[in-house]
Short mmCIF file of C-alpha atoms in Angstrom, two decimals:
data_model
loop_
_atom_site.label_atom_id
_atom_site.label_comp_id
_atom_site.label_asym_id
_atom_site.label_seq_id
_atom_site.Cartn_x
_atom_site.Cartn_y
_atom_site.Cartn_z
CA UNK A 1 -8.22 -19.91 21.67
CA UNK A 2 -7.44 -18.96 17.90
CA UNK A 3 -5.50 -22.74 17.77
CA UNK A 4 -8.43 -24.24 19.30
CA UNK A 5 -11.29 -22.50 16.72
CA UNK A 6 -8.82 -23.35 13.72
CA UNK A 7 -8.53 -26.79 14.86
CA UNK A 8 -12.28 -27.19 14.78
CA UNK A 9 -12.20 -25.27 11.66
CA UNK A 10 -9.83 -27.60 10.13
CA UNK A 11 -11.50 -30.41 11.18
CA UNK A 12 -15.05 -29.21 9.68
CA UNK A 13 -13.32 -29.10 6.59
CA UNK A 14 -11.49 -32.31 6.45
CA UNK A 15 -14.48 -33.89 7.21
CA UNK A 16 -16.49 -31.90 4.59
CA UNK A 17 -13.96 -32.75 2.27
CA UNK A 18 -14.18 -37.04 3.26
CA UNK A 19 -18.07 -36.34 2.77
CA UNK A 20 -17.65 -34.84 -0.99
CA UNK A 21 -15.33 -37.84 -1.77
CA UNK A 22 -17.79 -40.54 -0.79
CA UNK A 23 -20.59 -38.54 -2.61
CA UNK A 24 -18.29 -37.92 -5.91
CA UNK A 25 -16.96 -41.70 -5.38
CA UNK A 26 -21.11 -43.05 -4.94
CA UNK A 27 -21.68 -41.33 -8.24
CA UNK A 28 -18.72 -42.62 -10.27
CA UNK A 29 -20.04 -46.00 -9.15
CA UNK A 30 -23.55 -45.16 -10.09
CA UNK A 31 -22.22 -44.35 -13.50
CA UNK A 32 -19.85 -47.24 -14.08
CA UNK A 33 -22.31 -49.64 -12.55
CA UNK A 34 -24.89 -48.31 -15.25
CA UNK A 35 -23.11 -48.59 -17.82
CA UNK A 36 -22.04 -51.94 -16.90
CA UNK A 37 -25.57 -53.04 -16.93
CA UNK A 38 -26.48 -51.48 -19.94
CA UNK A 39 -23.31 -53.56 -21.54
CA UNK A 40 -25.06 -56.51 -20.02
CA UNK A 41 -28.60 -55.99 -21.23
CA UNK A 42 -27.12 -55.52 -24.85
CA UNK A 43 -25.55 -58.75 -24.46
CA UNK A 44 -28.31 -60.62 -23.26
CA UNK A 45 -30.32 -59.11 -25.66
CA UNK A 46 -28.09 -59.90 -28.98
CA UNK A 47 -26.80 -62.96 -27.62
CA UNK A 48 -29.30 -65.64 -28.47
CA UNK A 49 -29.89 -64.42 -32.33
CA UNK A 50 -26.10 -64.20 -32.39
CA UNK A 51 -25.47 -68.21 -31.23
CA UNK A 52 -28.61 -69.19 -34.10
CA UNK A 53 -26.67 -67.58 -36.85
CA UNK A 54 -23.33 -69.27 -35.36
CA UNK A 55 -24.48 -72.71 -36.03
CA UNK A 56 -23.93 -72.52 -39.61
CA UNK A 57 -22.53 -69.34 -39.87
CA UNK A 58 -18.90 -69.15 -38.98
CA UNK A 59 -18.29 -65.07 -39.33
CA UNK A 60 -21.17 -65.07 -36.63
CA UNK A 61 -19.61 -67.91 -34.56
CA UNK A 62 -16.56 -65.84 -34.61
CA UNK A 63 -18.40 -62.86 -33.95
CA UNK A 64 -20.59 -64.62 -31.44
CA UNK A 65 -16.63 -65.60 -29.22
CA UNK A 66 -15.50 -61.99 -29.74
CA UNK A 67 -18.89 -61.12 -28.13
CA UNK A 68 -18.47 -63.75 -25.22
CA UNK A 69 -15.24 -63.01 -24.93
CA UNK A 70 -15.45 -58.96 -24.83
CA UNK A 71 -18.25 -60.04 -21.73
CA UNK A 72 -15.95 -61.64 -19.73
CA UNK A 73 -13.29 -59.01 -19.99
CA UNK A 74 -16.17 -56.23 -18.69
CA UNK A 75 -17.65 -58.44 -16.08
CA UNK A 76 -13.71 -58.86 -14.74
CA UNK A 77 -13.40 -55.18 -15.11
CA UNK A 78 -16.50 -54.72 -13.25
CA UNK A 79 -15.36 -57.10 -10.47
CA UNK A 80 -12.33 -55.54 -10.11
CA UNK A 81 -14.71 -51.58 -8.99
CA UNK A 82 -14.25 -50.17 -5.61
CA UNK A 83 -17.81 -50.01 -4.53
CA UNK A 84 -19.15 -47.05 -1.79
CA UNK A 85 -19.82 -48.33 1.62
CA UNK A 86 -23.94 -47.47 0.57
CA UNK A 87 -23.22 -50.02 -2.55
CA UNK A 88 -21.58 -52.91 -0.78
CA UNK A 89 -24.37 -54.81 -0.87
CA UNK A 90 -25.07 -54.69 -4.16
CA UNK A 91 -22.13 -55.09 -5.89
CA UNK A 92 -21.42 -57.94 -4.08
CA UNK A 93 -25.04 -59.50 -5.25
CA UNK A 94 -23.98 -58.79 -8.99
CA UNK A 95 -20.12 -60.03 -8.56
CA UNK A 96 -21.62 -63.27 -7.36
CA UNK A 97 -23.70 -63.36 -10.64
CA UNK A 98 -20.67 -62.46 -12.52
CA UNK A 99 -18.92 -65.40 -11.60
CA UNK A 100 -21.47 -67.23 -12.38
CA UNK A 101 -21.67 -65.67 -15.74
CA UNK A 102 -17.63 -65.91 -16.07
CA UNK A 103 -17.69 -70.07 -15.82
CA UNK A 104 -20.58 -70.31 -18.13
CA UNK A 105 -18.45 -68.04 -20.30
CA UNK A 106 -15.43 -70.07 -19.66
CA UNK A 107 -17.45 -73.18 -20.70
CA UNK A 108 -19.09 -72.09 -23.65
CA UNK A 109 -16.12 -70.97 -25.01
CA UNK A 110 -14.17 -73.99 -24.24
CA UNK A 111 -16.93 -75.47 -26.24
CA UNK A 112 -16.94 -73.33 -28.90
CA UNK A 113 -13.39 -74.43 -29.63
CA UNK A 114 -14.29 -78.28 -29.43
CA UNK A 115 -16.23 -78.05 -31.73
CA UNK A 116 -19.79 -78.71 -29.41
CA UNK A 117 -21.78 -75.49 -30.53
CA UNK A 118 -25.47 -76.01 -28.54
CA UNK A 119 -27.45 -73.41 -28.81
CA UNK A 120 -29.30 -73.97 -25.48
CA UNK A 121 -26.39 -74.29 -23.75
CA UNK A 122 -26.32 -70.39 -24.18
CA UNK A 123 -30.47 -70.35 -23.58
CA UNK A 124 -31.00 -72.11 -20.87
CA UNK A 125 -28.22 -72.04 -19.10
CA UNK A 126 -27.45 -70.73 -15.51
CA UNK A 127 -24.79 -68.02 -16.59
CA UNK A 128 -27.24 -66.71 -18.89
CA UNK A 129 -29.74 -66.64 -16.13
CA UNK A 130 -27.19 -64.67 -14.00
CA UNK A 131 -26.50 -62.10 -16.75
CA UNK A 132 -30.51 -61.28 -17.07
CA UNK A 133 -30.68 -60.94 -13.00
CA UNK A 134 -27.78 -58.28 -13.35
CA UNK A 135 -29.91 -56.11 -15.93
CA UNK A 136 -32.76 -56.21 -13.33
CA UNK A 137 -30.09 -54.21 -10.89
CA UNK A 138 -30.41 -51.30 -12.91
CA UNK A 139 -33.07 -49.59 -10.63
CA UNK A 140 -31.15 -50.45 -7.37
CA UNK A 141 -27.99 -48.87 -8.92
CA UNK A 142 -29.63 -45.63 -9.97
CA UNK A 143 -31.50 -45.18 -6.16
CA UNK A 144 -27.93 -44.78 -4.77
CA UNK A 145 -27.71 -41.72 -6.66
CA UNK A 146 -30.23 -40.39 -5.10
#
């Protein structure tokens, strides 16, 4: 009988345990995913001003690929989070806008280095488009810390 009720015990416990993993693991994400899109809405934000001063401005063109380049690295980063079970869903919505984002990326920088600096390349194009649907994620993220 004592085996038995420690078994249970044990059990309850385990499983408590598994349960205040996937709530500490649901907020880590919360927080990383956050910050991730506050990284994004920055960029979107300074982007565009950024690539106008980089047409005849080489410290901001330079500035302007550090930029690109420093987005790429934290959209891989981001790619590469463990998402909760509750957040599957959703991080698999803004992965498929990162890659997105990560060829456009790819491109413009490719482009940069030829030489063929378009503004509305940057404007109008469909990674930039991807990058502003991520920073409308925000309020999804922060209802699975509820």
């Amino acid at each position: 009988m004592k085996l038995m009720v420690f078994s249970i015990t044990t059990m309850l416990f385990l499983g408590g345990c598994s349960l205040l993993e996937d709530v500490n693991n649901s907020v880590t994400y919360v927080n990383e995913a956050t910050e991730y899109v506050g990284e994004v809405n920055t960029f979107v934000s300074e982007v565009p001003t950024l690539a106008e001063q980089a047409v005849s401005d080489e410290l901001a063109r330079l500035d302007l690929e550090s930029k690109l380049t420093d987005m790429k690295e934290d959209i891989e980063a981001f790619n590469e989070l463990q998402a909760p079970e509750l957040a599957n869903d959703l991080h698999q919505q803004i992965i498929e806008h990162n890659n997105t984002a990560l060829e456009g990326i790819d491109l413009y920088l490719h482009n940069i280095k030829d030489g063929k600096f378009d503004t509305a390349l940057l404007e109008n194009s469909e990674f930039f488009t991807s990058l502003q649907e991520i920073t409308d994620t925000v309020d999804q993220i922060k209802e699975l810390g509820l």
